[in-house]
PDB file of C-alpha atoms in Angstrom:
ATOM      1  CA  UNK A   1      48.526  50.052 -14.571  1.00  0.00           C
ATOM      2  CA  UNK A   2      47.840  49.040 -11.033  1.00  0.00           C
ATOM      3  CA  UNK A   3      44.131  49.762 -11.458  1.00  0.00           C
ATOM      4  CA  UNK A   4      44.010  47.572 -14.577  1.00  0.00           C
ATOM      5  CA  UNK A   5      45.695  44.694 -12.736  1.00  0.00           C
ATOM      6  CA  UNK A   6      43.239  45.102  -9.842  1.00  0.00           C
ATOM      7  CA  UNK A   7      40.238  45.086 -12.176  1.00  0.00           C
ATOM      8  CA  UNK A   8      41.562  42.042 -14.028  1.00  0.00           C
ATOM      9  CA  UNK A   9      41.983  40.166 -10.776  1.00  0.00           C
ATOM     10  CA  UNK A  10      38.599  41.329  -9.565  1.00  0.00           C
ATOM     11  CA  UNK A  11      36.936  40.143 -12.804  1.00  0.00           C
ATOM     12  CA  UNK A  12      38.785  36.830 -12.507  1.00  0.00           C
ATOM     13  CA  UNK A  13      37.522  36.560  -8.903  1.00  0.00           C
ATOM     14  CA  UNK A  14      33.923  37.269  -9.999  1.00  0.00           C
ATOM     15  CA  UNK A  15      34.108  34.618 -12.706  1.00  0.00           C
ATOM     16  CA  UNK A  16      35.519  32.080 -10.275  1.00  0.00           C
ATOM     17  CA  UNK A  17      32.963  33.017  -7.566  1.00  0.00           C
ATOM     18  CA  UNK A  18      30.130  32.758 -10.100  1.00  0.00           C
ATOM     19  CA  UNK A  19      31.330  29.333 -11.158  1.00  0.00           C
ATOM     20  CA  UNK A  20      31.490  28.170  -7.537  1.00  0.00           C
ATOM     21  CA  UNK A  21      28.010  29.505  -6.820  1.00  0.00           C
ATOM     22  CA  UNK A  22      26.737  27.749  -9.981  1.00  0.00           C
ATOM     23  CA  UNK A  23      28.251  24.474  -8.852  1.00  0.00           C
ATOM     24  CA  UNK A  24      26.851  24.921  -5.351  1.00  0.00           C
ATOM     25  CA  UNK A  25      23.341  25.717  -6.606  1.00  0.00           C
ATOM     26  CA  UNK A  26      23.510  22.791  -9.009  1.00  0.00           C
ATOM     27  CA  UNK A  27      24.415  20.438  -6.148  1.00  0.00           C
ATOM     28  CA  UNK A  28      21.662  21.846  -3.885  1.00  0.00           C
ATOM     29  CA  UNK A  29      19.006  21.445  -6.598  1.00  0.00           C
ATOM     30  CA  UNK A  30      20.266  17.948  -7.422  1.00  0.00           C
ATOM     31  CA  UNK A  31      20.144  16.955  -3.767  1.00  0.00           C
ATOM     32  CA  UNK A  32      16.575  18.236  -3.451  1.00  0.00           C
ATOM     33  CA  UNK A  33      15.465  16.377  -6.564  1.00  0.00           C
ATOM     34  CA  UNK A  34      17.157  13.175  -5.367  1.00  0.00           C
ATOM     35  CA  UNK A  35      15.526  13.470  -1.986  1.00  0.00           C
ATOM     36  CA  UNK A  36      12.105  13.965  -3.555  1.00  0.00           C
ATOM     37  CA  UNK A  37      12.599  10.985  -5.826  1.00  0.00           C
ATOM     38  CA  UNK A  38      13.683   8.809  -2.908  1.00  0.00           C
ATOM     39  CA  UNK A  39      10.601   9.866  -0.905  1.00  0.00           C
ATOM     40  CA  UNK A  40       8.325   9.164  -3.870  1.00  0.00           C
ATOM     41  CA  UNK A  41       9.978   5.768  -4.433  1.00  0.00           C
ATOM     42  CA  UNK A  42       9.506   4.860  -0.811  1.00  0.00           C
ATOM     43  CA  UNK A  43       5.875   5.921  -0.982  1.00  0.00           C
ATOM     44  CA  UNK A  44       5.258   3.889  -4.156  1.00  0.00           C
ATOM     45  CA  UNK A  45       6.947   0.847  -2.623  1.00  0.00           C
ATOM     46  CA  UNK A  46       4.749   1.145   0.440  1.00  0.00           C
ATOM     47  CA  UNK A  47       1.620   1.411  -1.737  1.00  0.00           C
ATOM     48  CA  UNK A  48       2.683  -1.722  -3.612  1.00  0.00           C
ATOM     49  CA  UNK A  49       3.254  -3.567  -0.364  1.00  0.00           C
ATOM     50  CA  UNK A  50      -0.226  -2.547   0.851  1.00  0.00           C
ATOM     51  CA  UNK A  51      -1.781  -3.807  -2.378  1.00  0.00           C
ATOM     52  CA  UNK A  52       0.077  -7.126  -2.033  1.00  0.00           C
ATOM     53  CA  UNK A  53      -1.113  -7.497   1.582  1.00  0.00           C
ATOM     54  CA  UNK A  54      -4.654  -6.672   0.556  1.00  0.00           C
ATOM     55  CA  UNK A  55      -4.486  -9.267  -2.165  1.00  0.00           C
ATOM     56  CA  UNK A  56      -3.270 -11.891   0.341  1.00  0.00           C
ATOM     57  CA  UNK A  57      -6.174 -11.082   2.684  1.00  0.00           C
ATOM     58  CA  UNK A  58      -8.648 -11.355  -0.162  1.00  0.00           C
ATOM     59  CA  UNK A  59      -7.082 -14.605  -1.400  1.00  0.00           C
ATOM     60  CA  UNK A  60      -7.152 -16.135   2.068  1.00  0.00           C
ATOM     61  CA  UNK A  61     -10.744 -15.018   2.649  1.00  0.00           C
ATOM     62  CA  UNK A  62     -11.800 -16.529  -0.655  1.00  0.00           C
ATOM     63  CA  UNK A  63     -10.128 -19.876   0.012  1.00  0.00           C
ATOM     64  CA  UNK A  64     -11.041 -20.186   3.651  1.00  0.00           C
ATOM     65  CA  UNK A  65     -14.666 -19.089   3.414  1.00  0.00           C
ATOM     66  CA  UNK A  66     -15.358 -21.709   0.705  1.00  0.00           C
ATOM     67  CA  UNK A  67     -13.476 -24.669   2.171  1.00  0.00           C
ATOM     68  CA  UNK A  68     -15.426 -27.910   2.053  1.00  0.00           C
ATOM     69  CA  UNK A  69     -14.683 -31.216   3.724  1.00  0.00           C
ATOM     70  CA  UNK A  70     -14.155 -32.886   0.334  1.00  0.00           C
ATOM     71  CA  UNK A  71     -11.508 -30.360  -0.821  1.00  0.00           C
ATOM     72  CA  UNK A  72      -8.030 -31.686  -1.617  1.00  0.00           C
ATOM     73  CA  UNK A  73      -5.150 -31.428   0.801  1.00  0.00           C
ATOM     74  CA  UNK A  74      -3.499 -28.971  -1.619  1.00  0.00           C
ATOM     75  CA  UNK A  75      -6.379 -26.565  -1.036  1.00  0.00           C
ATOM     76  CA  UNK A  76      -6.075 -26.989   2.740  1.00  0.00           C
ATOM     77  CA  UNK A  77      -2.317 -26.478   2.548  1.00  0.00           C
ATOM     78  CA  UNK A  78      -2.723 -23.302   0.481  1.00  0.00           C
ATOM     79  CA  UNK A  79      -5.376 -21.977   2.830  1.00  0.00           C
ATOM     80  CA  UNK A  80      -3.275 -22.676   5.900  1.00  0.00           C
ATOM     81  CA  UNK A  81      -0.187 -21.112   4.272  1.00  0.00           C
ATOM     82  CA  UNK A  82      -2.143 -17.923   3.484  1.00  0.00           C
ATOM     83  CA  UNK A  83      -3.663 -17.823   6.991  1.00  0.00           C
ATOM     84  CA  UNK A  84      -0.338 -18.297   8.694  1.00  0.00           C
ATOM     85  CA  UNK A  85       1.274 -15.703   6.461  1.00  0.00           C
ATOM     86  CA  UNK A  86      -1.379 -13.190   7.495  1.00  0.00           C
ATOM     87  CA  UNK A  87      -0.755 -14.081  11.148  1.00  0.00           C
ATOM     88  CA  UNK A  88       2.866 -13.022  10.626  1.00  0.00           C
ATOM     89  CA  UNK A  89       2.157  -9.394   9.723  1.00  0.00           C
ATOM     90  CA  UNK A  90      -1.420  -8.409  10.465  1.00  0.00           C
ATOM     91  CA  UNK A  91      -2.057  -6.841  13.862  1.00  0.00           C
ATOM     92  CA  UNK A  92      -3.637  -9.334  16.279  1.00  0.00           C
ATOM     93  CA  UNK A  93      -7.036  -7.646  16.376  1.00  0.00           C
ATOM     94  CA  UNK A  94      -7.250  -7.530  12.608  1.00  0.00           C
ATOM     95  CA  UNK A  95      -6.054 -11.111  12.170  1.00  0.00           C
ATOM     96  CA  UNK A  96      -8.646 -12.394  14.576  1.00  0.00           C
ATOM     97  CA  UNK A  97     -11.303 -10.359  12.783  1.00  0.00           C
ATOM     98  CA  UNK A  98     -10.275 -11.967   9.462  1.00  0.00           C
ATOM     99  CA  UNK A  99     -10.118 -15.443  11.052  1.00  0.00           C
ATOM    100  CA  UNK A 100     -13.564 -14.975  12.634  1.00  0.00           C
ATOM    101  CA  UNK A 101     -14.900 -13.722   9.324  1.00  0.00           C
ATOM    102  CA  UNK A 102     -14.282 -17.104   7.759  1.00  0.00           C
ATOM    103  CA  UNK A 103     -14.713 -19.380  10.771  1.00  0.00           C
ATOM    104  CA  UNK A 104     -18.104 -17.983  11.761  1.00  0.00           C
ATOM    105  CA  UNK A 105     -19.212 -17.163   8.240  1.00  0.00           C
ATOM    106  CA  UNK A 106     -22.552 -15.629   7.419  1.00  0.00           C
ATOM    107  CA  UNK A 107     -23.443 -13.146   4.729  1.00  0.00           C
ATOM    108  CA  UNK A 108     -21.692 -10.234   6.441  1.00  0.00           C
ATOM    109  CA  UNK A 109     -18.795 -11.637   8.481  1.00  0.00           C
ATOM    110  CA  UNK A 110     -16.349 -12.097   5.592  1.00  0.00           C
ATOM    111  CA  UNK A 111     -17.241  -8.625   4.299  1.00  0.00           C
ATOM    112  CA  UNK A 112     -16.765  -6.973   7.678  1.00  0.00           C
ATOM    113  CA  UNK A 113     -13.300  -8.605   7.825  1.00  0.00           C
ATOM    114  CA  UNK A 114     -12.499  -7.297   4.352  1.00  0.00           C
ATOM    115  CA  UNK A 115     -13.581  -3.820   5.473  1.00  0.00           C
ATOM    116  CA  UNK A 116     -11.451  -4.022   8.595  1.00  0.00           C
ATOM    117  CA  UNK A 117      -8.398  -4.991   6.527  1.00  0.00           C
ATOM    118  CA  UNK A 118      -9.112  -2.182   4.086  1.00  0.00           C
ATOM    119  CA  UNK A 119      -9.371   0.401   6.816  1.00  0.00           C
ATOM    120  CA  UNK A 120      -6.139  -0.843   8.355  1.00  0.00           C
ATOM    121  CA  UNK A 121      -4.230  -0.785   5.108  1.00  0.00           C
ATOM    122  CA  UNK A 122      -5.604   2.518   3.825  1.00  0.00           C
ATOM    123  CA  UNK A 123      -5.547   4.320   7.134  1.00  0.00           C
ATOM    124  CA  UNK A 124      -8.236   6.630   5.858  1.00  0.00           C
ATOM    125  CA  UNK A 125     -10.871   7.649   8.323  1.00  0.00           C
ATOM    126  CA  UNK A 126     -12.938   9.275   5.540  1.00  0.00           C
ATOM    127  CA  UNK A 127     -13.254   6.018   3.635  1.00  0.00           C
ATOM    128  CA  UNK A 128     -16.966   5.637   2.986  1.00  0.00           C
ATOM    129  CA  UNK A 129     -17.067   2.034   1.710  1.00  0.00           C
ATOM    130  CA  UNK A 130     -19.645  -0.032   3.649  1.00  0.00           C
ATOM    131  CA  UNK A 131     -20.631  -3.665   3.836  1.00  0.00           C
ATOM    132  CA  UNK A 132     -23.464  -3.024   1.380  1.00  0.00           C
ATOM    133  CA  UNK A 133     -20.992  -1.663  -1.192  1.00  0.00           C
ATOM    134  CA  UNK A 134     -18.917  -4.852  -1.501  1.00  0.00           C
ATOM    135  CA  UNK A 135     -19.926  -7.452  -4.021  1.00  0.00           C
ATOM    136  CA  UNK A 136     -20.179 -10.992  -2.665  1.00  0.00           C
ATOM    137  CA  UNK A 137     -20.726 -13.936  -5.079  1.00  0.00           C
ATOM    138  CA  UNK A 138     -21.674 -17.533  -4.569  1.00  0.00           C
ATOM    139  CA  UNK A 139     -23.410 -20.235  -6.661  1.00  0.00           C
ATOM    140  CA  UNK A 140     -27.133 -20.004  -7.368  1.00  0.00           C
ATOM    141  CA  UNK A 141     -27.554 -16.612  -5.801  1.00  0.00           C
ATOM    142  CA  UNK A 142     -27.570 -12.976  -6.775  1.00  0.00           C
ATOM    143  CA  UNK A 143     -24.651 -10.825  -5.852  1.00  0.00           C
ATOM    144  CA  UNK A 144     -25.109  -9.661  -2.257  1.00  0.00           C
ATOM    145  CA  UNK A 145     -24.639  -5.962  -2.551  1.00  0.00           C
ATOM    146  CA  UNK A 146     -27.066  -3.061  -2.465  1.00  0.00           C
ATOM    147  CA  UNK A 147     -24.625  -1.077  -4.570  1.00  0.00           C
ATOM    148  CA  UNK A 148     -24.850  -3.662  -7.359  1.00  0.00           C
ATOM    149  CA  UNK A 149     -28.634  -4.012  -7.059  1.00  0.00           C
ATOM    150  CA  UNK A 150     -29.236  -0.240  -7.560  1.00  0.00           C
TER     151      UNK A 150
END
């Protein structure tokens, strides 16, 4: 009788221990999944922020490079707003490169500023995009880009 009681208690203990181990493993797996999801969410949010910053640089470059003396004050305000916004978060060297790309504009300066911003945002040393790969449009002219011409 004593042996039967012992085995009953032992079986009860094993069932209880198994349930605890199951709960523990469930929590561990859930924590790992949650951590992975948080990391992926942070990565996706950062990618979105980089795209937004790249869009702002491109928008500013487009406005500022094409400013004319007869443009409306609204266009000047928008251009200044974009330029000042970039000054708030771009590193100084990159911001001055972007600024110089539109202030001393020739065929390649705006494109070199775009490339500098791209390299900063992507942080990819293997990025093979060059000045000749970027399309550049303006009235009464072909697209300036060897990649497009080929």
